[in-house]
Coordinates of C-alpha atoms (C1' of nucleotides) in Angstrom, one line a residue:
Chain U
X1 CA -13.6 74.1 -71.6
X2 CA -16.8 74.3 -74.2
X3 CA -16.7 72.2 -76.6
X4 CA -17.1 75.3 -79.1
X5 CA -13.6 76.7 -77.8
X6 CA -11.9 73.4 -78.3
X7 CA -12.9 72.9 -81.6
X8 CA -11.9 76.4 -82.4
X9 CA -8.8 76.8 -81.3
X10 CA -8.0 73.1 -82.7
X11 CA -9.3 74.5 -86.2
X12 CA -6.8 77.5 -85.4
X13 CA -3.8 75.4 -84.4
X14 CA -4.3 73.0 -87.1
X15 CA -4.1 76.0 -89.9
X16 CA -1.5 77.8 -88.6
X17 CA 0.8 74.4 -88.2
X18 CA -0.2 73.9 -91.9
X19 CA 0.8 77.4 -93.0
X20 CA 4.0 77.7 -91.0
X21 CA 5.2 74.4 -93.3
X22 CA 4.8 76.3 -96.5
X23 CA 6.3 79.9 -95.6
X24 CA 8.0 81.5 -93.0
X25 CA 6.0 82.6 -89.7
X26 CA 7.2 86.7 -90.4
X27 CA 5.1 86.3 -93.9
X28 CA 1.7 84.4 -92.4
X29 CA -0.9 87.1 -92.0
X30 CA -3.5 86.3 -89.7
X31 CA -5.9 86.6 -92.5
X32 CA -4.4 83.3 -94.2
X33 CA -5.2 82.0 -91.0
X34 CA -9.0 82.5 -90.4
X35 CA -9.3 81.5 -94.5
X36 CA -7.7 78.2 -93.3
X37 CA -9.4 77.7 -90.4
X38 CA -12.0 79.2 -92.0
X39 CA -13.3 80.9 -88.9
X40 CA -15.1 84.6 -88.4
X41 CA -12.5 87.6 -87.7
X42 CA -13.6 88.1 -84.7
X43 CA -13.8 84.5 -83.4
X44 CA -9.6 84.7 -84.3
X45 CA -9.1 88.0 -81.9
X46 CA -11.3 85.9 -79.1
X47 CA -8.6 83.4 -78.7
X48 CA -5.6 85.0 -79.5
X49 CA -4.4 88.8 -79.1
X50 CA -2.0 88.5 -81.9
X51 CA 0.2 86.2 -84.0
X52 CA 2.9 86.3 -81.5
X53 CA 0.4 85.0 -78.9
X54 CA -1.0 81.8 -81.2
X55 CA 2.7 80.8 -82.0
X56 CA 3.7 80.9 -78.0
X57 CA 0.5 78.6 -77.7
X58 CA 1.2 76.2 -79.8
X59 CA 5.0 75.5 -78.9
X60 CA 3.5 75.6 -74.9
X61 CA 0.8 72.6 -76.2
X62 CA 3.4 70.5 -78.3
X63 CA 6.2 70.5 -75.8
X64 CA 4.5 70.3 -72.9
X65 CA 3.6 66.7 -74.4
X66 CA 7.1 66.5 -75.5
X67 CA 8.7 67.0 -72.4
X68 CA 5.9 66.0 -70.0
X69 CA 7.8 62.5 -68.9
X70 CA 10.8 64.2 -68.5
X71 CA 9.8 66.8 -66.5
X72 CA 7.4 65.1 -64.0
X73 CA 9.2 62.2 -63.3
X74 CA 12.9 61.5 -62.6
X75 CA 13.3 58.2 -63.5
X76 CA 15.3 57.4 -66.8
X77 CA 13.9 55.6 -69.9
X78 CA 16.3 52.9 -71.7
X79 CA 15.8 53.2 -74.9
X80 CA 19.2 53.1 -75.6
X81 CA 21.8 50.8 -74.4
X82 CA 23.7 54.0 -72.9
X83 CA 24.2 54.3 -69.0
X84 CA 24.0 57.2 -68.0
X85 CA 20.6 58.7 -67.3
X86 CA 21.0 62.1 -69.9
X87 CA 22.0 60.1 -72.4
X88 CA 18.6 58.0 -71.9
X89 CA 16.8 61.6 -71.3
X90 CA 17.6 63.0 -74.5
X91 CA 16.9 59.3 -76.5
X92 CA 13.8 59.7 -75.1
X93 CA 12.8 63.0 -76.6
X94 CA 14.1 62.5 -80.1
X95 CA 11.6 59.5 -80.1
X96 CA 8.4 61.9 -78.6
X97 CA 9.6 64.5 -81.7
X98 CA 9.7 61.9 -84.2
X99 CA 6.2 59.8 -82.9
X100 CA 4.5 63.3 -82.2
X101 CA 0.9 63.5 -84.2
X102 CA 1.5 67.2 -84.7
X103 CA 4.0 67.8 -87.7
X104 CA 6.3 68.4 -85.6
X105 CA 9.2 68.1 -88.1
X106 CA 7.6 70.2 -90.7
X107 CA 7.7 73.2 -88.3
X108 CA 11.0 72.9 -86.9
X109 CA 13.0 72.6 -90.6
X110 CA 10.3 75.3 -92.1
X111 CA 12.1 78.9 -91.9
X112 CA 10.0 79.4 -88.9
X113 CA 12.1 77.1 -86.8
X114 CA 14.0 80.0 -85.5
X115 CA 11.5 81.0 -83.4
X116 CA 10.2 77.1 -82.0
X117 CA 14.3 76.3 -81.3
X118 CA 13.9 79.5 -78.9
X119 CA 11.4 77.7 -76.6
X120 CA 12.9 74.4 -77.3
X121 CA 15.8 75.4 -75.4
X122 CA 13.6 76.6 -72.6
X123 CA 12.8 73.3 -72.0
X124 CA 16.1 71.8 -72.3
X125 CA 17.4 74.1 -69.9
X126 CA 15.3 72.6 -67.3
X127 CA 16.7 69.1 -68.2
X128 CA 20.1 69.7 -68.7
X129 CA 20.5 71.9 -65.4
X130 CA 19.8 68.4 -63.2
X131 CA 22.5 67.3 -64.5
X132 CA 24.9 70.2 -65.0
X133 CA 26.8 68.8 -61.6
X134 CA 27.9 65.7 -63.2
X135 CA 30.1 67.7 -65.4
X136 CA 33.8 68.1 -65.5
X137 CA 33.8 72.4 -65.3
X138 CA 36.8 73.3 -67.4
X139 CA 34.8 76.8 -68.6
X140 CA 32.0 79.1 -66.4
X141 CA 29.1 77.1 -65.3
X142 CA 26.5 78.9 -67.6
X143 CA 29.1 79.1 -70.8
X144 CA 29.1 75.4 -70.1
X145 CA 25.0 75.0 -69.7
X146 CA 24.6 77.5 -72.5
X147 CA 26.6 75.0 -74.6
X148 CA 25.6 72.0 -74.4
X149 CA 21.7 73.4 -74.5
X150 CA 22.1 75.3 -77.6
X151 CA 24.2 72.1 -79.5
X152 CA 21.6 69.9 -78.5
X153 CA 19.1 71.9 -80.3
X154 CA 21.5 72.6 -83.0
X155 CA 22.1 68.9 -83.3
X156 CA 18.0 68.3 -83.3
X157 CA 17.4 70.7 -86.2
X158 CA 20.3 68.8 -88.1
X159 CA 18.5 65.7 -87.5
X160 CA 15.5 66.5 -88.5
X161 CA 16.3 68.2 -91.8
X162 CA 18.5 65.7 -92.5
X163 CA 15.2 63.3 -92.7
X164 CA 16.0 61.9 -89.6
X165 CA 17.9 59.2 -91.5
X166 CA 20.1 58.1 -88.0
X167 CA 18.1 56.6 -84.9
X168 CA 17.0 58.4 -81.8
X169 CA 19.7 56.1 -80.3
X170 CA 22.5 56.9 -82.4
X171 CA 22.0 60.4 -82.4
X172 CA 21.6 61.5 -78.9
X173 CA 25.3 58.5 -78.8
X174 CA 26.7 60.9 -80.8
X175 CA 25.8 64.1 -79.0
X176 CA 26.7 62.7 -75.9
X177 CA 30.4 61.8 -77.6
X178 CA 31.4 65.1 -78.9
X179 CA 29.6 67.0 -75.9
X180 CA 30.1 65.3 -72.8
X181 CA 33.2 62.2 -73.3
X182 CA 35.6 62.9 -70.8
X183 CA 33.7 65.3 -69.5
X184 CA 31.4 63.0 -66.8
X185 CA 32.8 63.2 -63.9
X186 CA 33.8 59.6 -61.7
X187 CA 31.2 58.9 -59.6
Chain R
X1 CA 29.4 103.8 -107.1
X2 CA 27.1 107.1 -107.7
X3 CA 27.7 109.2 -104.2
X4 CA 23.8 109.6 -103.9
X5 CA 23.8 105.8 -104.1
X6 CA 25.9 104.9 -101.4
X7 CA 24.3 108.0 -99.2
X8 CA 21.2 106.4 -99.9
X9 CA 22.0 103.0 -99.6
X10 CA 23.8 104.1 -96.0
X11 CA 21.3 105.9 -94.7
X12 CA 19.3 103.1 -95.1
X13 CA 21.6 100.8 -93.7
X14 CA 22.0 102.9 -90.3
X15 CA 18.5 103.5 -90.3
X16 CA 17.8 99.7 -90.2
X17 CA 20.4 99.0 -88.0
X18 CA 18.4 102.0 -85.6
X19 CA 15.4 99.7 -85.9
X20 CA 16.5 96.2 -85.5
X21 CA 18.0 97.0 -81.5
X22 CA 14.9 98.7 -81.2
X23 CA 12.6 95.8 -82.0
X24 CA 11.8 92.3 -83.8
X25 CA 12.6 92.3 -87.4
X26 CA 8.8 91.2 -88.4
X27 CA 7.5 94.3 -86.5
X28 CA 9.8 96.6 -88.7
X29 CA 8.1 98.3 -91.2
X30 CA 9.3 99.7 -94.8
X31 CA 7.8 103.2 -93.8
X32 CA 9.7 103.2 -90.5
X33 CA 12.6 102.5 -92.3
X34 CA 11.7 105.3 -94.9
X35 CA 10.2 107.3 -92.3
X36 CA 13.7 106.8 -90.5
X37 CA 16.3 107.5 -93.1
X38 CA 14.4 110.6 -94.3
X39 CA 14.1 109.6 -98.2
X40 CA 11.4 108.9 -100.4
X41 CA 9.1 105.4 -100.7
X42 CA 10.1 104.6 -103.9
X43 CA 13.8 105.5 -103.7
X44 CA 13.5 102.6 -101.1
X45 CA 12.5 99.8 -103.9
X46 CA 14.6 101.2 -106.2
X47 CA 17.4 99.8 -103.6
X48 CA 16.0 96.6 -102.2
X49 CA 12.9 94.6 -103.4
X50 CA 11.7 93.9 -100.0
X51 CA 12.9 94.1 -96.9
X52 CA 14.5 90.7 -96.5
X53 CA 16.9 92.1 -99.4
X54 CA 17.7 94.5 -96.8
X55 CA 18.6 92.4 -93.9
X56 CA 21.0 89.9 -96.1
X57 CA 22.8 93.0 -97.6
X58 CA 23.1 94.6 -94.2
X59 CA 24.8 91.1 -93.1
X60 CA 26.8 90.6 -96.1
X61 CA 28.1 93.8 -95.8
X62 CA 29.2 93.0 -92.0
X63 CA 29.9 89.6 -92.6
X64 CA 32.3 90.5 -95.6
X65 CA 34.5 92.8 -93.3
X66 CA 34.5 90.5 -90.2
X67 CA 35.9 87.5 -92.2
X68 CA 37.5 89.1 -94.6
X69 CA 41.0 88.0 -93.3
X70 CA 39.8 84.5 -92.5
X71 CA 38.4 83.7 -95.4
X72 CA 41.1 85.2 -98.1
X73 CA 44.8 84.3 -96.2
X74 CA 45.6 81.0 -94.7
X75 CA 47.6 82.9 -92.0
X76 CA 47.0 82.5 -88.4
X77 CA 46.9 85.1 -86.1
X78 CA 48.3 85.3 -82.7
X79 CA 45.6 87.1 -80.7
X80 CA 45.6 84.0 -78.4
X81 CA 48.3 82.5 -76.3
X82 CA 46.6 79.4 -77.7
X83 CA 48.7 77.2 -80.0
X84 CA 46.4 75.8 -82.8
X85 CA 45.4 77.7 -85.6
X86 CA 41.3 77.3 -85.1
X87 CA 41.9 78.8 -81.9
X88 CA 43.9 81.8 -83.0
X89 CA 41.2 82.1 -86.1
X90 CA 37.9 82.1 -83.4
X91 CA 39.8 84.8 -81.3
X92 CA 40.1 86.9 -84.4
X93 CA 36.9 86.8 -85.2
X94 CA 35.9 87.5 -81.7
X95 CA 37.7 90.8 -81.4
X96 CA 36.3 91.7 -85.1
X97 CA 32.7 91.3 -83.7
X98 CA 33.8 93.5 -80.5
X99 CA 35.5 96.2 -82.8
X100 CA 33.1 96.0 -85.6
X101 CA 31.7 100.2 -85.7
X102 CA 27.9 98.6 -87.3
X103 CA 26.1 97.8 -84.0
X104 CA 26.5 94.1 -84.4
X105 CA 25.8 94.0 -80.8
X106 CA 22.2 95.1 -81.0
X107 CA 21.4 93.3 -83.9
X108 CA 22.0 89.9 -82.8
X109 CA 21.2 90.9 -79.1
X110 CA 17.8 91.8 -80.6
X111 CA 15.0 89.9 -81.5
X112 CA 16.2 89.8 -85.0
X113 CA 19.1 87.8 -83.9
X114 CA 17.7 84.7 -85.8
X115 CA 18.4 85.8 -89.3
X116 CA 21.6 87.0 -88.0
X117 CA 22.6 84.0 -87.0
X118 CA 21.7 81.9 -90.7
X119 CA 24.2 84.0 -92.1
X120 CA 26.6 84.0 -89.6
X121 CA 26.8 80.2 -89.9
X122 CA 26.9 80.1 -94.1
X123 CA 30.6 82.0 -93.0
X124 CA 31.8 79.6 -90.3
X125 CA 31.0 76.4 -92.5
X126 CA 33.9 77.9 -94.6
X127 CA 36.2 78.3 -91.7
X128 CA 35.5 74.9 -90.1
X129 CA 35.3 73.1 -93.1
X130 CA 39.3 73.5 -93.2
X131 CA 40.0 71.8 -89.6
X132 CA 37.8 69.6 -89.9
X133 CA 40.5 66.7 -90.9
X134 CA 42.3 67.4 -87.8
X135 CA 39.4 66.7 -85.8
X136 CA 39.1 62.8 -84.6
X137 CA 36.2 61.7 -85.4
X138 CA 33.4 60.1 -83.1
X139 CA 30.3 60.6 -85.4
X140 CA 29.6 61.3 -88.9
X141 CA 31.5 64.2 -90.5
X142 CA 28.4 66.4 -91.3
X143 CA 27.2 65.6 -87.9
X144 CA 30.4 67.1 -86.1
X145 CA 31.1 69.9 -88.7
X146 CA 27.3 71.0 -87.7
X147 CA 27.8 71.1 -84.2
X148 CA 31.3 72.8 -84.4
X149 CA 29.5 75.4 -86.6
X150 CA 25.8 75.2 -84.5
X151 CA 27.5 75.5 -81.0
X152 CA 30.2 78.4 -82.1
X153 CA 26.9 80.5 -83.0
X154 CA 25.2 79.7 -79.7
X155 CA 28.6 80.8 -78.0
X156 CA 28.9 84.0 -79.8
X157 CA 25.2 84.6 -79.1
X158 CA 25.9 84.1 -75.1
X159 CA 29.0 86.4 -75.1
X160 CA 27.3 89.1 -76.6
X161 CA 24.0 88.5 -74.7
X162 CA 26.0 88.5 -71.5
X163 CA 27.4 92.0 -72.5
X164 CA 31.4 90.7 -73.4
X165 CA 32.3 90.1 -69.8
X166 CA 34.8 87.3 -71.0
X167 CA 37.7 88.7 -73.1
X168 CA 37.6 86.8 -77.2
X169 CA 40.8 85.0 -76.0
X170 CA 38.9 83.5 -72.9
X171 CA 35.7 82.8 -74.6
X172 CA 37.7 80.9 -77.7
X173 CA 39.5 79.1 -75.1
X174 CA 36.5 77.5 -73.4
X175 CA 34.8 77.2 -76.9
X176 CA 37.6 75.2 -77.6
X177 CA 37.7 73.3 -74.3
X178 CA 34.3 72.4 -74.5
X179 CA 33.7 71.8 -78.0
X180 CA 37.6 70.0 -79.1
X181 CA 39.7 69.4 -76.3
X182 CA 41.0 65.7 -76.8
X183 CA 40.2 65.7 -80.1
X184 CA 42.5 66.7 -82.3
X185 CA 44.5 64.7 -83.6
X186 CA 48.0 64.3 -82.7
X187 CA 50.2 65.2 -86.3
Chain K
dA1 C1' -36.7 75.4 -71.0
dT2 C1' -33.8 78.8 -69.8
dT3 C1' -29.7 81.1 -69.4
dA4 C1' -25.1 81.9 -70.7
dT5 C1' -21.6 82.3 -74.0
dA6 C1' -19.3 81.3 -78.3
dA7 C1' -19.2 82.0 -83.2
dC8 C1' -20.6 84.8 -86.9
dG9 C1' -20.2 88.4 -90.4
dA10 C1' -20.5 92.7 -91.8
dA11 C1' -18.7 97.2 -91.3
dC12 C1' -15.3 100.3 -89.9
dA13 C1' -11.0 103.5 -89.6
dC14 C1' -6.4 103.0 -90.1
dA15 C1' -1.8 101.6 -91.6
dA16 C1' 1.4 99.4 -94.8
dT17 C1' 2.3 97.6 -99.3
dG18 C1' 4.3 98.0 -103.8
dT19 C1' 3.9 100.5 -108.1
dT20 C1' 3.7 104.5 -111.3
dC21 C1' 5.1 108.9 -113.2
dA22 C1' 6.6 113.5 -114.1
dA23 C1' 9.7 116.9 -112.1
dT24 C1' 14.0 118.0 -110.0
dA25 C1' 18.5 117.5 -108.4
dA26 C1' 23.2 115.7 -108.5
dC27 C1' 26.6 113.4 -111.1
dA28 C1' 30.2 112.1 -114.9
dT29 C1' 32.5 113.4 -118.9
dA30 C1' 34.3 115.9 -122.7
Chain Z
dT1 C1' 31.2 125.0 -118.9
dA2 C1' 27.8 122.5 -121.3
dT3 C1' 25.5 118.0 -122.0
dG4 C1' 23.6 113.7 -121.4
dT5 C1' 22.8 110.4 -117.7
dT6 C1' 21.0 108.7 -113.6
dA7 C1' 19.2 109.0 -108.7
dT8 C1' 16.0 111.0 -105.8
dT9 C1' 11.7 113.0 -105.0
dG10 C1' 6.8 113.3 -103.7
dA11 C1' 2.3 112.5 -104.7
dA12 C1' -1.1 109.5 -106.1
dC13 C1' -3.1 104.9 -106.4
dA14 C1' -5.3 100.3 -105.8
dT15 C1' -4.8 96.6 -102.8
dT16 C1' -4.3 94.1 -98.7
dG17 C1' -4.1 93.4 -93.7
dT18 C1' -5.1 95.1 -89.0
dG19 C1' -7.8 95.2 -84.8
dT20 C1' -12.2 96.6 -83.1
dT21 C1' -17.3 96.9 -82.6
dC22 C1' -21.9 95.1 -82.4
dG23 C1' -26.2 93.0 -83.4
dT24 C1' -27.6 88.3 -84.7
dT25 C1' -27.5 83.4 -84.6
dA26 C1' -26.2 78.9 -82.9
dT27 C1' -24.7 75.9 -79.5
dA28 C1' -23.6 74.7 -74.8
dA29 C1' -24.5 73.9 -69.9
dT30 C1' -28.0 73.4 -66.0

DNA sequence: ATTATAACGAACACAATGTTCAATAACATA
DNA sequence: TATGTTATTGAACATTGTGTTCGTTATAAT
């Protein structure tokens, strides 16, 4: 990729992640954006069709680093002193989101994190499906997925606008007791 | 109220609610909306300052009449063969949101679903917020009370999205399966 | 050194915003 | 029914943002 495009779209990404910390992502025009990138019009609507576009980017780039371990390899991480391997998994993550360079925290508990915790949970799908047959059923199979995706996130955004004041470890401990105790199956 | 308010203020209201299953809130425009109710620009501002006014009165309004039971009697009802109260509350709700004449459907099946969904939880912190001492505890109370509340929303949000297939009593029971079985407390 | 291509910036037509104001219509009340 | 009140109307307005075009300049790649 030229060098010119990098540094571009860097100067765009960096700008918008500032904006989307001070005001919601419906209220960002894309003319705050080239100010703070302070890049030509045209050079904005080179890289991106629209805002929609440069928000999808942006999540792509931050959890593909996120998630890359997880998703490559299958070998588990021991951060924590848990035993099971999703336990381990989500551990894992909440340290990449609160290590991550980009501001990632700011953008999640800004009033744009609606929109980031939609392709969050794309991810997680992909995790927690591997081990979706490790679970006792006592509901449908994709109630049951659905759940435990969508209270992971839940329990993410509550950790990081509650300043992140508990551990990665303790967290995902916690998660795993009210999701999934009694609920791994003997193995 | 004047009449020509509340025809105003409904025609808006059903015009909006036209809109939002049609497509994202941030793509909606004040002149569709105008366009869509058939009255004048500025008898629009002299209802709603903007037109985030206009979605939190709009779920207010809907939010007032599906928990208006739950949140002014202590009664249970018996919707459910289910034998705790938070079960028989959740099923109430349930047929409320399948009953409700405003499209709540299409509005939180839409794109605008987020929004929806802020406000939707503001109401279930209230209703939680009373079981939560018969709940055993395995984490810190603001940590389960947000993922009783988080995780509810995320299971409304799949029963709608998967067009109601489950019946309110069935999709309470697994919510309670999932989410409390073998922990509450035994009083 | 040459070629390719990215960024620039000015200009453009168009659409939406939020406000103002005088005229008209519908309402409440006695 | 007559009267005062209040809501709606529609047009006008300045302002801001959109998305595109195009000739020029600057920076890469080879």
């Amino acid at each position: 990729m030229d060098r010119r495009q990098q540094k571009t779209r860097d100067a765009i990404f960096k700008a918008f992640s500032n904006l989307i910390e001070q005001k919601r992502y419906g209220n960002i025009t894309v003319q705050e954006i080239i100010d703070e990138a302070n890049i030509g019009r045209s050079t904005f609507y080179a890289h991106f069709e629209t805002k929609d576009d440069l928000l999808k980017a942006l999540c792509t780039d931050i959890f593909n680093h996120v998630f890359a371990d997880e998703l490559m390899s299958e070998k588990t991480h021991d951060f924590s002193g848990g035993n099971n391997g999703l336990e381990a998994k989500l551990t894992h993550i909440l340290h990449h989101l609160k290590d991550s360079e980009t501001n990632i925290v700011g953008i999640l508990s800004s009033e744009s994190g609606e929109l980031f915790m939609r392709y969050f949970k794309d991810y997680l799908i992909v995790i927690f499906s591997k081990y979706l047959n490790e679970i006792k059923m006592n509901a449908p199979a994709d109630f049951v997925l659905n759940h435990l995706v969508g209270s992971f996130a839940e329990t993410v955004k509550w950790w990081i606008d509650n300043k992140m004041i508990y551990t990665p470890e303790d967290t995902a401990k916690y998660y795993i007791e009210v999701s999934c105790a009694n609920r791994i199956t003997d193995k």
